[in-house]
Amino acid sequence: MKIKRVTVTPIAFRDPPLLNASGIHEPYALRSIIEIESDNGYIGLGESYGDAPALAIQEALKSELIGLDPFNLNHLREVVKSVVAKHRPASLAGAELAPGSHASKAVSNAYSAFEVAFLDLQARSLNLPLVDLLGGRCRDEVPFSAYLFFKYAQHIDSPYAPDSWGEALSEAQIVAQAKRMIDENGFQSIKLKAGALDPEHEVACIKALKKAFPDCPLRIDPNGNWSLETAIRMAELLGDDLQYYEDPTPGLDGMSELHKRTGLPLATNMVVTDFDEFRRSVELNSVQIVLADHHYWGGLRDTVALAKMCDVWGLGVSMHSNSHLAISLMAMAHVAAATPNLDYACDTHYPWQEPDEEVIKGGKLKIVNGAVQINKTPGLGLELDYDQLGKLHEQFLSCGIRSRDDVKQMRKYKPDWTQVKPRF
Ligand SMILES: [Mg+2]
């Protein structure tokens, strides 16, 4: 079997005005949809970053993959390395919140973008679900958590009508957001994206969630936007309300000190983003839970390896998410299903995406009882809806956004806004 066609389609979909440590989401999120077709008629799908530098590498790789054997992933990695070496991508704004878009991750994220599609193609040609190529399923359903955000009611100068979620700034509004998200998806744990408003207020929102959902494990993620002192002070206020404390303060040293001072389990998708940082984190005991993300950890098989490393070193495993559609969701779900030591419900932005903006046949995937069901059909079990793909590609062409920049977007609301970390 040889690869005869590679297609990379950049897309843009509506993204709500969600607040975070850097600023606020722009009106559109960017992704790329990848198709790999073999000479015997199978098509494998992938979804990855759609920022300009990531797209440039994906575009440059397309012609280099023609004629490759989709089972030879070592060959794929060598080709990716040589193309990335020629490109030397610039670093990106927004890379802190989306570690995969950082220049140092160019090889692992470009490799991952195509590895998922290669694995989907392999699995389809063998008539097996993709999870069977990752060691086999440990579970049929993968749990995800409700991912709450502080948000405005609508974007400034919005190019489209406001979303149906409304404003969420107060304790009552955050509890209402959680209630709707749980009613619609059955989530059994809750994460609050923080680092955006006054820390005491964000902790008060966790207290309100605790009161409203007493049996639901809770997490807070200030994206490294709290100083060590603030993170310790908030830990005292939080007491034992949290399942884990995600990236409250920046840096491996800061997280190490915070754990020493509070004893709280710390999770990260910011200070452990590759195997070198993993090694240093183990030396410092900086984090106790690693939030994996195949988009920048070097694909599904390296994510399995990461989970094994976590097992060896006694660390917990869960999963990080950026704005994404169904192909990424199913890739995340398949690798999570193949991870014996998946200790916590995974993160996903998926409920924030609009129902009319999915690129797969049948529309948005259902999350039931807080979980995604793993298909028994071949590969990821997804087929592209080419009308929808075309629509979202047109939106990419017309939206004017080419790289994520939450700081620039926030300046439209607050002209003196700057990137400061930690801000509190
Ligand atoms: Mg995080």
mmCIF file of N, CA and C in Angstrom, residues 159-207:
data_model
loop_
_atom_site.group_PDB
_atom_site.id
_atom_site.type_symbol
_atom_site.label_atom_id
_atom_site.label_comp_id
_atom_site.label_asym_id
_atom_site.label_seq_id
_atom_site.Cartn_x
_atom_site.Cartn_y
_atom_site.Cartn_z
ATOM 1 N N PRO A 159 -18.740 39.381 14.078
ATOM 2 C CA PRO A 159 -19.152 39.123 12.692
ATOM 3 C C PRO A 159 -20.385 38.215 12.607
ATOM 4 N N TYR A 160 -20.886 37.748 13.732
ATOM 5 C CA TYR A 160 -22.059 36.869 13.709
ATOM 6 C C TYR A 160 -22.891 37.087 14.974
ATOM 7 N N ALA A 161 -24.086 36.491 15.005
ATOM 8 C CA ALA A 161 -24.996 36.667 16.140
ATOM 9 C C ALA A 161 -24.379 36.066 17.408
ATOM 10 N N PRO A 162 -24.746 36.583 18.591
ATOM 11 C CA PRO A 162 -24.183 36.046 19.840
ATOM 12 C C PRO A 162 -24.475 34.555 20.002
ATOM 13 N N ASP A 163 -23.573 33.842 20.689
ATOM 14 C CA ASP A 163 -23.816 32.422 20.967
ATOM 15 C C ASP A 163 -24.937 32.291 21.998
ATOM 16 N N SER A 164 -25.392 31.060 22.219
ATOM 17 C CA SER A 164 -26.552 30.852 23.095
ATOM 18 C C SER A 164 -26.174 30.753 24.571
ATOM 19 N N TRP A 165 -24.871 30.861 24.896
ATOM 20 C CA TRP A 165 -24.434 30.651 26.280
ATOM 21 C C TRP A 165 -24.551 31.913 27.131
ATOM 22 N N GLY A 166 -24.480 33.065 26.505
ATOM 23 C CA GLY A 166 -24.592 34.313 27.257
ATOM 24 C C GLY A 166 -23.361 34.629 28.082
ATOM 25 N N GLU A 167 -23.476 35.692 28.868
ATOM 26 C CA GLU A 167 -22.348 36.125 29.698
ATOM 27 C C GLU A 167 -22.125 35.155 30.853
ATOM 28 N N ALA A 168 -20.862 34.963 31.234
ATOM 29 C CA ALA A 168 -20.552 34.165 32.435
ATOM 30 C C ALA A 168 -19.391 34.836 33.155
ATOM 31 N N LEU A 169 -19.723 35.671 34.111
ATOM 32 C CA LEU A 169 -18.704 36.359 34.899
ATOM 33 C C LEU A 169 -18.946 36.160 36.396
ATOM 34 N N SER A 170 -20.206 36.054 36.789
ATOM 35 C CA SER A 170 -20.537 35.936 38.217
ATOM 36 C C SER A 170 -20.574 34.463 38.648
ATOM 37 N N GLU A 171 -20.618 34.255 39.959
ATOM 38 C CA GLU A 171 -20.740 32.883 40.490
ATOM 39 C C GLU A 171 -22.000 32.211 39.945
ATOM 40 N N ALA A 172 -23.124 32.932 39.987
ATOM 41 C CA ALA A 172 -24.396 32.336 39.537
ATOM 42 C C ALA A 172 -24.337 31.984 38.056
ATOM 43 N N GLN A 173 -23.691 32.856 37.256
ATOM 44 C CA GLN A 173 -23.601 32.582 35.811
ATOM 45 C C GLN A 173 -22.716 31.361 35.532
ATOM 46 N N ILE A 174 -21.640 31.208 36.306
ATOM 47 C CA ILE A 174 -20.757 30.036 36.117
ATOM 48 C C ILE A 174 -21.491 28.750 36.521
ATOM 49 N N VAL A 175 -22.247 28.825 37.605
ATOM 50 C CA VAL A 175 -23.022 27.637 38.019
ATOM 51 C C VAL A 175 -24.064 27.296 36.949
ATOM 52 N N ALA A 176 -24.680 28.323 36.367
ATOM 53 C CA ALA A 176 -25.677 28.087 35.307
ATOM 54 C C ALA A 176 -25.012 27.465 34.072
ATOM 55 N N GLN A 177 -23.814 27.948 33.758
ATOM 56 C CA GLN A 177 -23.087 27.374 32.613
ATOM 57 C C GLN A 177 -22.796 25.892 32.864
ATOM 58 N N ALA A 178 -22.343 25.586 34.090
ATOM 59 C CA ALA A 178 -22.051 24.187 34.443
ATOM 60 C C ALA A 178 -23.314 23.335 34.336
ATOM 61 N N LYS A 179 -24.420 23.880 34.827
ATOM 62 C CA LYS A 179 -25.669 23.114 34.824
ATOM 63 C C LYS A 179 -26.089 22.762 33.402
ATOM 64 N N ARG A 180 -26.016 23.759 32.517
ATOM 65 C CA ARG A 180 -26.404 23.496 31.116
ATOM 66 C C ARG A 180 -25.452 22.473 30.483
ATOM 67 N N MET A 181 -24.156 22.654 30.725
ATOM 68 C CA MET A 181 -23.197 21.747 30.086
ATOM 69 C C MET A 181 -23.372 20.309 30.589
ATOM 70 N N ILE A 182 -23.691 20.176 31.873
ATOM 71 C CA ILE A 182 -23.910 18.838 32.447
ATOM 72 C C ILE A 182 -25.253 18.265 31.974
ATOM 73 N N ASP A 183 -26.278 19.117 31.925
ATOM 74 C CA ASP A 183 -27.587 18.646 31.422
ATOM 75 C C ASP A 183 -27.469 18.112 29.996
ATOM 76 N N GLU A 184 -26.689 18.808 29.177
ATOM 77 C CA GLU A 184 -26.615 18.435 27.753
ATOM 78 C C GLU A 184 -25.680 17.257 27.489
ATOM 79 N N ASN A 185 -24.668 17.070 28.345
ATOM 80 C CA ASN A 185 -23.629 16.079 28.044
ATOM 81 C C ASN A 185 -23.412 15.029 29.138
ATOM 82 N N GLY A 186 -24.013 15.249 30.290
ATOM 83 C CA GLY A 186 -23.873 14.277 31.379
ATOM 84 C C GLY A 186 -22.502 14.239 32.036
ATOM 85 N N PHE A 187 -21.736 15.313 31.910
ATOM 86 C CA PHE A 187 -20.383 15.315 32.493
ATOM 87 C C PHE A 187 -20.424 15.031 33.988
ATOM 88 N N GLN A 188 -19.382 14.353 34.471
ATOM 89 C CA GLN A 188 -19.331 13.993 35.898
ATOM 90 C C GLN A 188 -18.153 14.618 36.620
ATOM 91 N N SER A 189 -17.420 15.491 35.927
ATOM 92 C CA SER A 189 -16.404 16.311 36.599
ATOM 93 C C SER A 189 -16.368 17.666 35.902
ATOM 94 N N ILE A 190 -15.808 18.661 36.609
ATOM 95 C CA ILE A 190 -15.871 20.047 36.129
ATOM 96 C C ILE A 190 -14.500 20.688 36.213
ATOM 97 N N LYS A 191 -14.145 21.392 35.138
ATOM 98 C CA LYS A 191 -12.923 22.198 35.134
ATOM 99 C C LYS A 191 -13.302 23.644 34.888
ATOM 100 N N LEU A 192 -12.732 24.556 35.659
ATOM 101 C CA LEU A 192 -12.949 25.986 35.431
ATOM 102 C C LEU A 192 -11.659 26.608 34.920
ATOM 103 N N LYS A 193 -11.713 27.177 33.719
ATOM 104 C CA LYS A 193 -10.571 27.943 33.197
ATOM 105 C C LYS A 193 -10.504 29.247 33.969
ATOM 106 N N ALA A 194 -9.347 29.501 34.592
ATOM 107 C CA ALA A 194 -9.200 30.678 35.440
ATOM 108 C C ALA A 194 -8.015 31.519 34.955
ATOM 109 N N GLY A 195 -7.463 32.343 35.852
ATOM 110 C CA GLY A 195 -6.357 33.220 35.462
ATOM 111 C C GLY A 195 -6.831 34.435 34.688
ATOM 112 N N ALA A 196 -8.156 34.639 34.647
ATOM 113 C CA ALA A 196 -8.712 35.714 33.826
ATOM 114 C C ALA A 196 -9.235 36.872 34.685
ATOM 115 N N LEU A 197 -9.866 36.542 35.807
ATOM 116 C CA LEU A 197 -10.460 37.561 36.677
ATOM 117 C C LEU A 197 -9.712 37.540 38.018
ATOM 118 N N ASP A 198 -10.172 38.364 38.942
ATOM 119 C CA ASP A 198 -9.551 38.416 40.259
ATOM 120 C C ASP A 198 -9.507 37.002 40.878
ATOM 121 N N PRO A 199 -8.341 36.538 41.369
ATOM 122 C CA PRO A 199 -8.241 35.159 41.875
ATOM 123 C C PRO A 199 -9.251 34.832 42.976
ATOM 124 N N GLU A 200 -9.498 35.784 43.891
ATOM 125 C CA GLU A 200 -10.473 35.515 44.963
ATOM 126 C C GLU A 200 -11.860 35.241 44.369
ATOM 127 N N HIS A 201 -12.195 35.975 43.333
ATOM 128 C CA HIS A 201 -13.500 35.756 42.677
ATOM 129 C C HIS A 201 -13.528 34.377 42.007
ATOM 130 N N GLU A 202 -12.441 34.013 41.372
ATOM 131 C CA GLU A 202 -12.407 32.705 40.692
ATOM 132 C C GLU A 202 -12.542 31.568 41.716
ATOM 133 N N VAL A 203 -11.880 31.743 42.870
ATOM 134 C CA VAL A 203 -12.011 30.726 43.927
ATOM 135 C C VAL A 203 -13.445 30.705 44.467
ATOM 136 N N ALA A 204 -14.064 31.887 44.576
ATOM 137 C CA ALA A 204 -15.467 31.936 45.031
ATOM 138 C C ALA A 204 -16.363 31.173 44.051
ATOM 139 N N CYS A 205 -16.022 31.217 42.767
ATOM 140 C CA CYS A 205 -16.807 30.461 41.771
ATOM 141 C C CYS A 205 -16.634 28.958 41.983
ATOM 142 N N ILE A 206 -15.420 28.525 42.338
ATOM 143 C CA ILE A 206 -15.215 27.104 42.652
ATOM 144 C C ILE A 206 -16.063 26.717 43.869
ATOM 145 N N LYS A 207 -16.094 27.605 44.868
ATOM 146 C CA LYS A 207 -16.907 27.325 46.072
ATOM 147 C C LYS A 207 -18.386 27.197 45.693
#
